[in-house]
XYZ file of C-alpha atoms in Angstrom:
309
model
C 21.981 -22.001 -2.416
C 19.556 -24.248 -0.520
C 20.189 -25.107 3.111
C 18.772 -27.830 5.278
C 15.954 -26.521 7.469
C 15.744 -27.919 10.987
C 12.478 -29.603 11.930
C 9.631 -28.120 13.884
C 11.005 -29.752 17.043
C 13.151 -26.620 17.281
C 9.993 -24.767 18.322
C 9.785 -26.834 21.506
C 13.197 -25.660 22.718
C 12.873 -22.078 21.587
C 11.908 -20.799 25.031
C 15.288 -21.870 26.403
C 17.252 -19.736 23.949
C 18.250 -16.328 25.294
C 17.909 -13.105 23.296
C 21.342 -12.150 24.658
C 23.008 -14.183 21.915
C 22.057 -11.532 19.363
C 24.830 -9.595 17.670
C 24.371 -6.309 15.819
C 24.764 -7.964 12.423
C 22.220 -10.704 13.187
C 18.662 -10.220 12.113
C 19.301 -8.109 9.029
C 18.216 -10.766 6.571
C 17.496 -8.338 3.709
C 20.791 -6.440 3.994
C 19.241 -2.950 4.214
C 21.211 -1.905 7.296
C 18.226 -2.115 9.604
C 16.509 -4.839 11.629
C 12.802 -4.553 10.997
C 9.683 -6.687 10.558
C 10.652 -7.150 6.907
C 13.592 -9.260 8.084
C 11.187 -11.419 10.088
C 9.022 -11.831 7.001
C 12.021 -12.913 4.958
C 12.988 -15.562 7.476
C 9.415 -16.820 7.515
C 9.329 -17.088 3.727
C 12.637 -18.992 3.794
C 11.284 -21.443 6.312
C 8.198 -21.986 4.145
C 10.420 -22.633 1.128
C 9.151 -19.633 -0.890
C 12.330 -17.591 -0.755
C 16.035 -18.341 -1.101
C 18.721 -16.564 0.866
C 22.204 -15.817 -0.362
C 25.217 -16.219 1.955
C 25.030 -12.763 3.453
C 21.262 -12.964 3.965
C 21.604 -16.450 5.470
C 24.150 -15.137 7.937
C 21.824 -12.341 8.969
C 18.921 -14.744 9.407
C 21.019 -17.150 11.530
C 20.167 -15.414 14.806
C 21.707 -18.002 17.166
C 24.806 -18.467 15.010
C 24.654 -22.253 14.792
C 24.990 -22.416 11.002
C 21.376 -23.186 10.202
C 18.202 -21.067 9.914
C 15.222 -22.579 11.646
C 12.215 -21.856 13.824
C 14.508 -20.837 16.694
C 15.955 -18.031 14.585
C 12.451 -16.911 13.642
C 11.356 -16.722 17.269
C 14.559 -14.968 18.359
C 14.049 -12.408 15.620
C 10.510 -11.819 16.768
C 11.591 -11.472 20.398
C 14.295 -9.009 19.304
C 11.794 -6.864 17.431
C 9.404 -6.831 20.400
C 12.158 -5.794 22.787
C 13.935 -2.475 23.209
C 17.322 -4.168 23.714
C 20.162 -3.729 21.189
C 18.239 -1.002 19.362
C 15.381 -3.401 18.484
C 12.100 -2.033 17.283
C 8.771 -2.523 18.962
C 6.166 -4.122 16.695
C 2.828 -2.396 17.215
C -0.317 -4.288 16.248
C -2.332 -2.713 13.447
C -5.903 -1.535 14.138
C -8.572 -4.179 13.607
C -11.475 -3.147 11.373
C -14.948 -4.495 12.170
C -15.766 -4.854 8.449
C -13.726 -6.119 5.494
C -13.384 -4.153 2.274
C -16.318 -4.823 -0.013
C -19.784 -3.937 -1.297
C -22.595 -3.380 1.233
C -26.312 -2.895 0.667
C -26.877 -0.514 3.575
C -25.134 2.058 5.694
C -23.237 0.664 8.686
C -20.972 1.713 11.541
C -17.292 0.802 11.347
C -15.305 0.277 14.522
C -11.542 0.303 14.808
C -9.937 -1.594 17.670
C -6.337 -1.329 18.840
C -4.247 -2.697 21.658
C -4.892 -1.186 25.094
C -3.103 2.115 25.561
C -2.745 2.747 21.810
C -4.166 5.701 19.885
C -5.648 5.219 16.419
C -5.287 7.902 13.748
C -7.288 7.705 10.515
C -8.253 9.418 7.266
C -11.202 9.037 4.904
C -9.886 11.006 1.920
C -7.295 8.462 0.683
C -4.329 10.279 2.196
C -1.835 8.464 4.413
C -2.680 9.185 8.058
C -0.221 10.809 10.405
C -0.352 11.830 14.072
C -1.895 15.075 12.814
C -4.870 13.142 11.415
C -8.234 12.517 13.100
C -8.113 10.510 16.324
C -10.512 7.590 16.374
C -12.926 7.917 19.277
C -16.275 6.587 18.041
C -17.596 4.307 15.261
C -17.424 5.749 11.753
C -20.625 5.908 9.685
C -20.054 4.304 6.288
C -22.696 5.495 3.818
C -23.577 5.661 0.134
C -21.644 8.773 -1.006
C -22.628 8.729 -4.679
C -24.906 11.756 -4.296
C -22.023 13.856 -2.950
C -20.247 16.197 -5.393
C -17.493 14.772 -7.611
C -13.971 15.646 -6.541
C -11.157 14.009 -8.584
C -13.358 13.063 -11.551
C -14.195 16.804 -11.857
C -10.602 17.912 -12.283
C -9.776 19.583 -15.579
C -5.985 19.209 -15.428
C -5.831 15.507 -16.191
C -6.316 15.940 -19.949
C -6.604 18.493 -22.734
C -10.217 17.371 -23.083
C -12.928 19.534 -21.578
C -15.199 16.574 -20.796
C -16.598 16.577 -17.272
C -18.413 13.383 -16.155
C -21.806 13.423 -14.492
C -22.203 12.158 -10.929
C -20.011 9.065 -10.524
C -20.167 6.060 -8.210
C -18.172 6.642 -5.021
C -16.810 4.699 -2.104
C -15.295 5.433 1.281
C -11.612 4.758 1.904
C -10.515 4.382 5.534
C -6.828 4.302 6.361
C -5.650 3.947 9.931
C -2.642 3.137 12.097
C -2.009 2.773 15.813
C 0.578 4.484 18.056
C 1.399 2.913 21.440
C 2.047 4.787 24.660
C 5.809 4.982 23.841
C 5.206 6.564 20.462
C 5.846 3.450 18.353
C 3.647 3.259 15.275
C 2.072 0.332 13.491
C 1.789 -0.106 9.739
C -1.099 1.610 7.949
C -4.203 -0.449 7.166
C -6.381 0.534 4.199
C -9.974 -0.573 3.515
C -12.448 0.305 0.754
C -16.220 0.348 1.251
C -18.927 0.681 -1.409
C -22.490 1.147 -0.148
C -25.751 0.930 -2.081
C -24.221 -0.298 -5.331
C -25.721 -3.217 -7.234
C -22.437 -4.772 -8.378
C -24.114 -7.038 -10.949
C -26.110 -4.156 -12.484
C -23.265 -1.623 -12.278
C -20.448 -3.821 -13.522
C -22.173 -6.638 -15.418
C -20.786 -9.424 -13.300
C -17.139 -8.531 -13.838
C -14.589 -8.478 -11.004
C -13.913 -4.954 -9.697
C -10.527 -3.412 -8.967
C -10.209 -0.645 -6.386
C -7.039 1.479 -6.289
C -6.297 3.617 -3.279
C -3.546 6.226 -3.550
C -2.501 9.340 -1.702
C -4.153 12.163 -3.679
C -0.862 14.047 -4.040
C 0.737 11.069 -5.776
C -1.781 11.386 -8.597
C -2.824 15.063 -8.557
C -0.033 17.197 -7.080
C 1.140 19.922 -9.483
C 4.828 18.935 -9.292
C 4.839 15.179 -8.523
C 1.360 13.980 -9.480
C 1.536 11.359 -12.243
C -2.079 11.675 -13.439
C -2.122 15.418 -14.229
C -0.596 17.719 -16.830
C 1.135 19.532 -14.020
C 4.305 21.582 -13.981
C 5.930 19.801 -16.881
C 3.015 20.589 -19.152
C 2.965 24.275 -18.206
C 6.718 24.575 -18.886
C 6.270 22.790 -22.211
C 3.452 25.149 -23.265
C 5.498 28.158 -22.138
C 8.369 27.016 -24.353
C 6.102 27.308 -27.431
C 6.356 23.632 -28.349
C 2.745 22.645 -27.653
C 0.708 21.321 -30.604
C -3.055 22.023 -30.118
C -3.841 19.730 -33.071
C -1.979 16.792 -31.539
C -2.265 17.202 -27.766
C -1.143 13.644 -27.168
C 2.377 14.691 -28.229
C 2.657 17.336 -25.525
C 4.999 16.705 -22.603
C 3.256 16.554 -19.228
C 3.600 14.928 -15.809
C 1.614 11.958 -17.123
C 4.015 11.348 -20.036
C 7.071 10.860 -17.804
C 8.767 7.481 -17.573
C 10.931 5.544 -15.158
C 11.009 4.687 -11.450
C 10.905 8.334 -10.392
C 7.361 8.467 -11.768
C 6.181 5.316 -10.025
C 3.883 5.738 -7.058
C 2.717 3.421 -4.270
C -0.882 2.251 -4.561
C -3.073 -0.115 -2.581
C -4.632 -2.646 -4.910
C -7.826 -4.591 -4.117
C -9.731 -6.919 -6.413
C -13.293 -8.006 -5.677
C -15.080 -11.046 -7.042
C -18.297 -10.449 -9.001
C -20.263 -11.044 -5.812
C -18.516 -8.074 -4.126
C -16.267 -10.096 -1.793
C -12.590 -9.218 -1.517
C -10.409 -11.720 -3.374
C -6.928 -10.213 -2.947
C -5.193 -7.047 -1.798
C -1.634 -5.730 -1.603
C 0.515 -2.651 -2.070
C 1.998 -2.191 -5.544
C 3.884 0.426 -7.540
C 2.002 2.027 -10.434
C 3.011 4.131 -13.461
C 1.096 5.760 -16.300
C 1.340 3.602 -19.408
C 0.872 4.007 -23.153
C 1.878 6.431 -25.885
C -1.246 8.497 -26.784
C -3.548 7.365 -23.970
C -1.739 9.269 -21.177
C -3.362 12.460 -22.555
C -6.820 10.862 -22.183
C -9.026 11.335 -19.123
C -9.023 7.586 -18.485
C -5.413 6.410 -18.567
C -3.681 3.080 -18.774
C -1.721 1.952 -15.724
C 1.067 -0.524 -15.174
C 1.542 -2.239 -11.850
C 4.686 -3.551 -10.157
C 4.731 -6.006 -7.276
C 8.002 -5.098 -5.573
C 9.376 -6.254 -2.243
C 9.739 -2.612 -1.166
C 5.941 -2.304 -1.239
C 5.326 -5.609 0.558
C 4.784 -8.705 -1.615
C 7.083 -9.276 -4.572
């Protein structure tokens, strides 16, 4: 149901509205039982006219309880998230990267900047950083890594084929987040860098997609969706395996449904190497016979739980 949105003049009076009007139920615009930055995003989308709210969501978004959702509610929600009152969460700014994802001719140094008093943790192996990860203290050298040994492309448990590729093109994935002095954490930022690659020569002028995923989500023995894994070993042990038709064998990569969907960071680059779009998605292995191949088909799902629907 559409509601009338108050004009931008509401912004001019926002500073006179006190955060004390908040009630526990207010601010939960996505009805998940928590008041987080996702609720702020939902209010923003509503104000821009890109998302509708049902009655319950509208009630949660109406922060000042005046029966309409407008800029005042958006600002109140933001103030609430930035405060520690009423169990509100502190929004920590994400680290700022000195270079955007993309293709670069030469090596360069990458700097990560965070708010004063914050600590930045990062990884370069694709895994999600934690407070046990490396602490950023000096610029990171981003180089052409193609001459380094293959890692995931050298795995033999992704297919029944014994084909091992020669040296493959490689990039550097940097993931980082910030933690403030009170222990509040920001969201994780992910960037992909490819150095020394002639994108026109390598890819023939086609756009390039980069997928960044926690290695365990693809390659873990029990939960990895890209490997034969535990399900394959149990299937072989049961005596049902068919060496003449390996594509019929059960394996981790043949499993279906949401339980076998994993979060992935999707980036697409124009044919000049510049980043065109990026967002988090869900991904699953797709196909009937192709899951048993080394190169597998993937399906992608843009869900609100990952970010953009």
